[in-house]
Amino acid sequence: MKFSDLGLMPEIQRAVAEQGYDTPTPIQQQAIPAVLAGHDLMATAQTGTGKTAGFTLPILHRLAFGANDRLSRIARTPRVLVLTPTRELAIQVEESVRTYGKHLPVNSLAVFGGVGINPQIANLRRGVDILVATPGRLLDHVQQKNVDLSAIEIFVLDEADRMLDMGFIRDIRKIIALLPKERQNLLFSATFSPDIRELASGLLHKPVSVDVAPRNTAAETVTQKVIECNREQKKDLLKHLFTTRSLHQVLVFARTKHGADALARTLEKAGIKAAAIHGDKSQGARTRVLSEFKDGKLAALVATDIAARGIDIDALPYVINYELPNVPEDYVHRIGRTGRAGMEGEAISLVCHDERGQLKDIERLIKRSLERVEIEGFEPSAVAAPRPPQPPRGPRKPQGGGKSDSQKSGKKGGTPQQHRSGARHH
Ligand code: AMP
């Protein structure tokens, strides 16, 4: 199947072709016709499957098709609302709208917390067709009467499972209550848990179901390996991997913000260009570090799970789990950052004695055992060294014991910094 078979407007097809895409991904093949036909959608798809274009393209078509009279009005109330869990994802979705809608007279805007509210107010006043928002900041705008949601025709919940994990359910319900009853709803989630099922049953009307990434499986193009080692060898082993394999553009996962900072410093000291990204960094610092990483100026980006959610980079070749996540589902999210859109990727996990239980949980979840490799000079000893005090394992908790990165991001406060004016386009 080609993009030209999907019946999208020529302006949209042109924008897709300019991105160099000619074959829709499986989720796009299934979601685009369903959305074009006006159906509600329940899509189980991870980041990396092409899900963003899967909803952006048909939405742009529905918005622009035969609607020039409405689009040419001076002040517009939003007709499409996309809710995302994080500001990074909001920015990326809005960029996709801009990329694919560049030949159409469609306005889009991303609003999210952690930055000044006034520029967003000014942009909202100028009129927006497609509004992408994090829940907390959107409710701030609603409260201040900066935005009117009564004309929303299409509502998208992106990464709904993450939204629930981050405690956004009440905000989501408040927002849904403000929307017109008659509307099209699209729900995207990496997993289909009982909570998501419940949310979907209240939100969606006779949805078309699309399931492209069967739950808890990773892309087949990702090679997954476990290197067993002693905990105290991990830093040296990581440096060894970087130098012996000339690794570049590696996303390294650490469990805590503090750990991510410390690891980035260790790599830097060893002459490996590295930086950390997590929720305690200002928006400016995060954006800068991300663009350095994307431009290939950094060999390693050390990230926490939540901060990594919004990182969208084509063809990331390596993911290294410096530490395994406590929540096995996070492993699947992490390695989903590589092997995207059919590209080859490798996910390496450094596993010490203490983490064998976590590894077992992960293997149970993904229903396969991971290949073990030993690296000469870093073989694990038979007996584990005494374990330093650890936080208790258990249900998912926000990082750092306080609010999660994204809960913060959705709210007021944080670094008062304006999203570049490009967030809005015409
Ligand atoms: P997403 O799952 O939406 O985060 O998309 C993952 C990546 O795949 C993004 O970098 C897209 O630009 C890219 N992508 C989306 N659609 C296609 C396609 N049909 N062919 C190749 N790459 C695509």
XYZ file of C-alpha atoms and ligand atoms in Angstrom:
449
model
C 0.000 0.000 0.000
C 1.119 3.542 -0.776
C 0.137 6.846 0.815
C -1.534 7.737 -2.464
C -4.013 4.855 -1.910
C -5.414 6.395 1.255
C -7.455 9.167 -0.325
C -5.728 11.986 1.530
C -5.836 15.482 0.018
C -3.053 16.249 -2.479
C -1.667 18.961 -0.180
C -1.214 16.372 2.565
C 0.242 13.749 0.231
C 2.753 16.314 -0.948
C 3.863 17.080 2.603
C 4.237 13.348 3.340
C 6.285 12.832 0.181
C 8.516 15.740 1.194
C 9.301 13.818 4.384
C 10.482 10.977 2.178
C 7.703 8.570 3.192
C 5.838 6.617 0.559
C 4.601 3.556 2.439
C 2.277 3.986 5.399
C 3.238 2.025 8.523
C 0.777 -0.657 9.735
C -0.891 1.694 12.195
C -1.241 4.347 9.514
C -2.763 1.835 7.097
C -5.407 0.920 9.631
C -6.005 4.179 11.481
C -6.116 6.628 8.576
C -9.162 5.114 6.771
C -11.023 4.716 10.093
C -10.431 8.342 11.103
C -11.239 9.637 7.620
C -14.547 7.765 7.802
C -15.361 9.594 11.026
C -15.130 6.624 13.378
C -13.908 6.697 16.947
C -10.607 4.874 17.335
C -8.963 2.770 20.026
C -5.361 2.233 18.980
C -2.802 0.207 20.864
C 0.501 1.426 19.518
C 3.831 2.392 20.972
C 5.947 5.360 20.109
C 7.954 4.546 17.013
C 5.124 2.928 15.091
C 4.241 6.102 13.202
C 1.157 6.691 15.335
C 1.477 10.466 15.298
C 1.084 10.682 11.528
C -1.606 8.005 11.915
C -3.879 10.561 13.527
C -2.401 13.841 12.288
C -2.853 13.119 8.575
C -6.550 12.163 8.601
C -7.339 14.945 11.091
C -5.775 17.524 8.794
C -7.764 16.086 5.916
C -11.053 16.217 7.814
C -10.345 19.718 9.004
C -9.322 21.165 5.682
C -11.554 19.228 3.325
C -14.383 21.411 2.074
C -13.941 23.725 5.024
C -12.200 26.709 3.496
C -14.947 29.050 4.586
C -14.408 28.097 8.220
C -10.638 28.039 8.002
C -10.522 31.514 6.541
C -12.324 33.087 9.458
C -10.207 35.555 11.375
C -10.534 34.332 14.968
C -10.985 30.635 15.330
C -11.926 28.461 18.235
C -10.108 25.127 18.252
C -11.793 22.304 16.349
C -9.294 19.628 17.296
C -7.855 19.000 20.756
C -4.918 16.640 21.296
C -3.997 15.908 24.923
C -0.504 14.590 25.646
C 1.121 13.624 28.955
C 4.307 15.662 28.507
C 5.392 18.975 27.083
C 7.962 17.231 24.867
C 5.268 15.133 23.297
C 3.002 18.169 22.912
C 5.775 19.966 21.041
C 6.419 16.967 18.818
C 2.786 16.385 17.959
C 2.356 20.050 17.116
C 5.479 19.900 14.957
C 3.974 16.947 13.097
C 0.793 18.918 12.512
C 2.914 21.732 11.158
C 4.995 19.430 8.962
C 2.078 17.576 7.414
C -0.181 20.624 7.296
C 2.346 22.989 5.751
C 0.451 23.254 2.455
C -2.886 23.833 4.186
C -4.252 26.978 5.815
C -4.425 25.324 9.236
C -3.304 26.893 12.492
C -1.861 24.872 15.336
C -0.539 25.655 18.785
C 1.038 23.698 21.632
C 0.315 24.781 25.211
C 2.064 23.187 28.165
C 3.229 24.007 31.666
C 6.653 25.042 32.863
C 6.776 28.073 30.588
C 5.169 31.515 30.727
C 1.451 31.551 30.117
C 1.169 34.996 28.496
C 2.615 34.183 25.070
C 0.248 31.220 24.932
C -2.683 33.501 25.725
C -1.685 35.844 22.926
C -1.425 32.942 20.496
C -4.763 31.507 21.585
C -6.396 34.889 20.981
C -5.154 34.893 17.423
C -7.150 31.752 16.733
C -6.188 28.109 16.554
C -7.615 25.158 14.629
C -5.620 22.349 16.223
C -4.692 22.721 19.871
C -2.156 20.335 21.415
C -1.987 20.561 25.192
C -0.894 18.989 28.441
C -3.853 18.660 30.809
C -2.776 20.946 33.680
C -1.942 23.943 31.533
C -5.041 23.475 29.410
C -7.200 23.647 32.541
C -5.357 26.814 33.597
C -6.312 28.345 30.251
C -9.890 27.162 30.611
C -10.127 28.670 34.080
C -8.816 31.977 32.815
C -11.260 31.790 29.912
C -8.434 31.974 27.389
C -9.794 29.083 25.393
C -13.217 27.868 24.372
C -13.536 24.123 23.917
C -17.147 24.160 22.801
C -16.320 23.792 19.110
C -14.076 20.708 19.383
C -14.982 18.190 16.701
C -12.105 15.738 17.164
C -10.556 14.832 20.516
C -7.328 12.825 20.747
C -5.861 11.293 23.899
C -2.260 10.425 23.089
C -0.273 8.021 25.274
C -3.328 7.561 27.452
C -1.631 4.884 29.557
C 1.081 7.350 30.545
C -1.531 9.963 31.371
C -3.163 7.573 33.801
C 0.205 6.528 35.275
C 0.947 10.172 35.920
C -2.301 10.761 37.723
C -3.980 12.906 35.068
C -7.286 11.047 35.124
C -9.206 13.743 37.003
C -7.915 16.484 34.738
C -8.840 14.392 31.701
C -12.369 13.883 32.978
C -12.722 17.606 33.662
C -11.595 18.396 30.141
C -13.901 15.834 28.537
C -16.823 17.382 30.403
C -16.100 20.679 28.632
C -16.269 19.217 25.133
C -19.386 19.047 22.968
C -21.208 15.708 23.246
C -21.084 15.188 19.493
C -17.473 14.612 18.501
C -14.968 12.091 17.167
C -12.658 10.521 19.765
C -9.290 8.881 19.207
C -7.473 7.100 21.995
C -3.850 5.974 21.683
C -2.176 3.849 24.306
C 0.909 1.616 24.442
C -0.921 -0.877 26.624
C -4.527 -1.966 27.011
C -4.868 -2.252 30.783
C -8.167 -2.512 32.674
C -7.895 1.229 33.475
C -7.531 2.094 29.802
C -10.423 -0.194 28.961
C -12.587 1.645 31.474
C -11.551 5.051 30.164
C -12.174 3.897 26.592
C -15.612 2.523 27.345
C -16.737 5.883 28.754
C -15.135 7.922 25.999
C -15.416 6.041 22.733
C -18.532 5.355 20.723
C -18.442 2.166 18.632
C -14.684 2.503 18.132
C -12.637 0.845 15.436
C -9.872 -1.049 17.234
C -6.366 -1.037 15.875
C -3.671 -3.075 17.567
C -0.361 -2.899 15.792
C 2.089 -3.535 18.574
C 0.719 -6.494 20.480
C 1.051 -5.635 24.102
C 4.513 -5.897 25.607
C 6.392 -6.923 22.532
C 9.281 -4.965 21.130
C 9.963 -4.248 17.493
C 11.418 -7.317 15.833
C 14.286 -5.269 14.486
C 15.649 -4.658 17.999
C 18.361 -7.020 19.215
C 18.143 -7.342 22.974
C 21.093 -8.403 25.087
C 21.883 -8.665 28.755
C 25.413 -8.182 30.007
C 25.784 -9.642 33.451
C 28.298 -7.891 35.670
C 28.963 -6.751 39.203
C 27.293 -3.532 40.296
C 30.576 -1.788 41.021
C 31.856 -2.620 37.518
C 28.994 -0.972 35.703
C 30.588 2.427 35.157
C 33.784 0.933 33.762
C 31.816 -1.497 31.641
C 29.775 1.323 30.155
C 32.912 3.306 29.316
C 34.418 0.124 27.868
C 31.397 -0.351 25.592
C 31.624 3.225 24.357
C 35.308 3.054 23.575
C 35.593 -0.468 22.155
C 32.490 -0.223 19.989
C 32.806 3.474 19.085
C 29.216 3.950 20.171
C 27.504 7.126 19.169
C 24.028 8.589 19.784
C 23.257 6.210 22.592
C 20.305 6.734 24.878
C 21.386 5.524 28.318
C 18.737 4.917 30.942
C 19.285 5.562 34.619
C 16.711 5.034 37.337
C 16.993 8.354 39.125
C 17.637 11.972 38.216
C 20.639 12.069 40.541
C 21.984 8.854 38.993
C 21.530 10.275 35.497
C 23.511 13.414 36.381
C 26.300 11.430 38.031
C 26.586 9.045 35.098
C 26.728 11.840 32.538
C 29.563 13.424 34.550
C 31.438 10.114 34.714
C 31.222 9.675 30.951
C 32.312 13.250 30.329
C 35.356 12.732 32.557
C 36.248 9.707 30.452
C 36.174 11.872 27.327
C 32.790 10.631 26.127
C 30.519 13.557 25.242
C 27.453 13.110 27.425
C 24.596 15.007 29.026
C 21.665 14.150 31.261
C 18.000 14.877 30.673
C 15.366 14.706 33.383
C 12.536 16.615 34.972
C 14.695 18.827 37.184
C 16.338 20.410 34.156
C 14.857 23.628 32.858
C 12.938 23.511 29.617
C 15.741 25.485 27.960
C 18.390 23.025 29.123
C 16.329 20.074 27.949
C 15.724 21.539 24.528
C 19.408 22.389 24.133
C 20.606 18.945 25.194
C 18.085 17.238 22.906
C 19.126 19.210 19.891
C 22.822 18.520 20.619
C 21.999 14.839 20.824
C 19.967 14.935 17.621
C 22.780 16.762 15.841
C 25.218 14.034 16.841
C 27.231 16.297 19.145
C 26.709 13.960 22.097
C 27.745 10.323 22.213
C 25.426 9.644 25.139
C 22.214 11.090 26.470
C 21.501 9.803 29.967
C 17.782 9.896 30.661
C 15.227 8.931 33.257
C 12.178 7.013 32.075
C 9.767 9.899 32.112
C 12.110 12.421 30.494
C 12.813 9.955 27.694
C 9.186 9.612 26.753
C 9.150 12.682 24.608
C 12.401 12.103 22.779
C 11.668 11.526 19.132
C 14.686 10.720 17.047
C 14.694 8.786 13.826
C 16.760 5.639 13.800
C 18.299 5.708 17.255
C 20.771 2.830 16.953
C 21.413 1.983 20.610
C 19.656 1.991 23.916
C 21.596 1.013 27.016
C 19.865 0.205 30.255
C 22.506 1.184 32.764
C 20.009 0.128 35.385
C 16.863 -1.888 34.863
C 13.568 -0.138 35.559
C 11.503 -1.198 38.562
C 8.385 -1.345 36.433
C 8.792 -4.016 33.742
C 6.589 -2.136 31.246
C 9.162 0.660 31.274
C 11.667 -1.762 29.763
C 9.407 -2.139 26.737
C 9.020 1.638 26.472
C 12.770 2.119 26.742
C 13.767 -0.298 24.040
C 10.948 1.033 21.873
C 13.219 4.053 21.410
C 15.356 2.063 19.008
C 14.454 -0.122 16.027
C 11.889 2.428 14.908
C 10.145 2.393 11.585
C 11.867 -0.840 10.599
C 15.442 0.308 11.344
C 17.867 -2.030 13.105
C 18.505 -1.299 16.762
C 20.282 -2.799 19.719
C 19.198 -2.670 23.339
C 21.822 -3.628 25.913
C 21.000 -4.053 29.586
C 23.710 -4.070 32.243
C 22.387 -6.368 34.928
C 23.981 -6.955 38.315
C 23.032 -9.470 41.016
C 20.485 -7.165 42.675
C 18.583 -6.760 39.436
C 17.963 -10.405 38.634
C 14.435 -10.212 40.029
C 13.655 -7.227 37.798
C 15.113 -9.082 34.826
C 12.877 -12.067 35.566
C 9.823 -9.793 35.747
C 10.762 -8.262 32.388
C 11.278 -11.641 30.754
C 7.944 -12.824 32.085
C 6.268 -9.733 30.650
C 7.812 -9.969 27.195
C 7.456 -13.756 27.242
C 10.987 -14.524 26.203
C 14.350 -14.908 27.808
C 17.016 -12.432 26.806
C 20.379 -13.434 25.475
C 23.157 -13.190 28.103
C 26.628 -12.130 27.109
C 29.737 -11.739 29.197
C 32.437 -9.234 28.417
C 35.975 -10.270 29.135
C 37.310 -8.586 32.221
C 33.802 -7.777 33.485
C 32.538 -11.260 34.360
C 30.278 -11.190 37.406
C 31.529 -12.825 40.580
C 29.571 -15.803 41.865
C 28.429 -13.988 44.990
C 26.858 -10.562 45.104
C 28.543 -7.772 47.014
C 26.500 -6.368 49.942
C 23.620 -4.337 48.611
C 23.370 -0.601 49.322
C 20.028 0.601 50.704
C 17.385 0.641 47.952
C 13.936 2.204 47.757
C 11.238 -0.470 48.109
C 10.056 -2.024 44.880
C 6.395 -1.944 44.229
C 3.756 -0.225 42.147
C 4.825 2.593 39.840
C 5.802 5.718 41.715
C 6.802 9.077 40.385
C 10.534 9.514 40.175
C 12.413 11.122 43.017
C 9.625 10.446 45.499
C 7.820 13.662 44.600
C 5.791 14.684 41.639
C 6.714 13.071 38.363
C 8.401 15.156 35.680
C 5.281 15.462 33.715
C 2.950 16.237 36.547
C 5.186 19.197 37.109
C 5.251 20.008 33.440
C 1.506 20.152 33.230
C 1.245 22.726 35.980
C 2.139 26.298 36.521
C 5.592 27.253 37.763
C 8.920 25.853 36.669
C 11.152 27.802 34.393
C 9.425 30.784 32.914
C 10.504 30.347 29.380
C 8.664 30.826 26.178
C 8.297 28.101 23.621
C 9.779 29.420 20.417
C 7.331 31.303 18.346
C 7.380 28.523 15.776
C 4.931 26.655 17.971
C 2.271 28.473 16.076
C 2.020 28.457 12.375
C -0.145 29.525 9.614
P 5.803 8.048 16.053
O 5.449 6.614 16.372
O 4.616 8.829 15.655
O 6.575 8.677 17.181
O 6.753 8.031 14.752
C 8.004 7.430 14.758
C 8.914 7.942 13.655
O 8.571 7.338 12.402
C 8.838 9.432 13.443
O 10.154 9.919 13.448
C 8.211 9.616 12.081
O 8.726 10.730 11.429
C 8.549 8.320 11.367
N 7.499 7.911 10.411
C 6.176 8.143 10.500
N 5.523 7.624 9.440
C 6.444 7.029 8.673
C 6.388 6.292 7.444
N 5.234 6.041 6.826
N 7.544 5.819 6.924
C 8.711 6.037 7.569
N 8.841 6.724 8.729
C 7.716 7.212 9.288
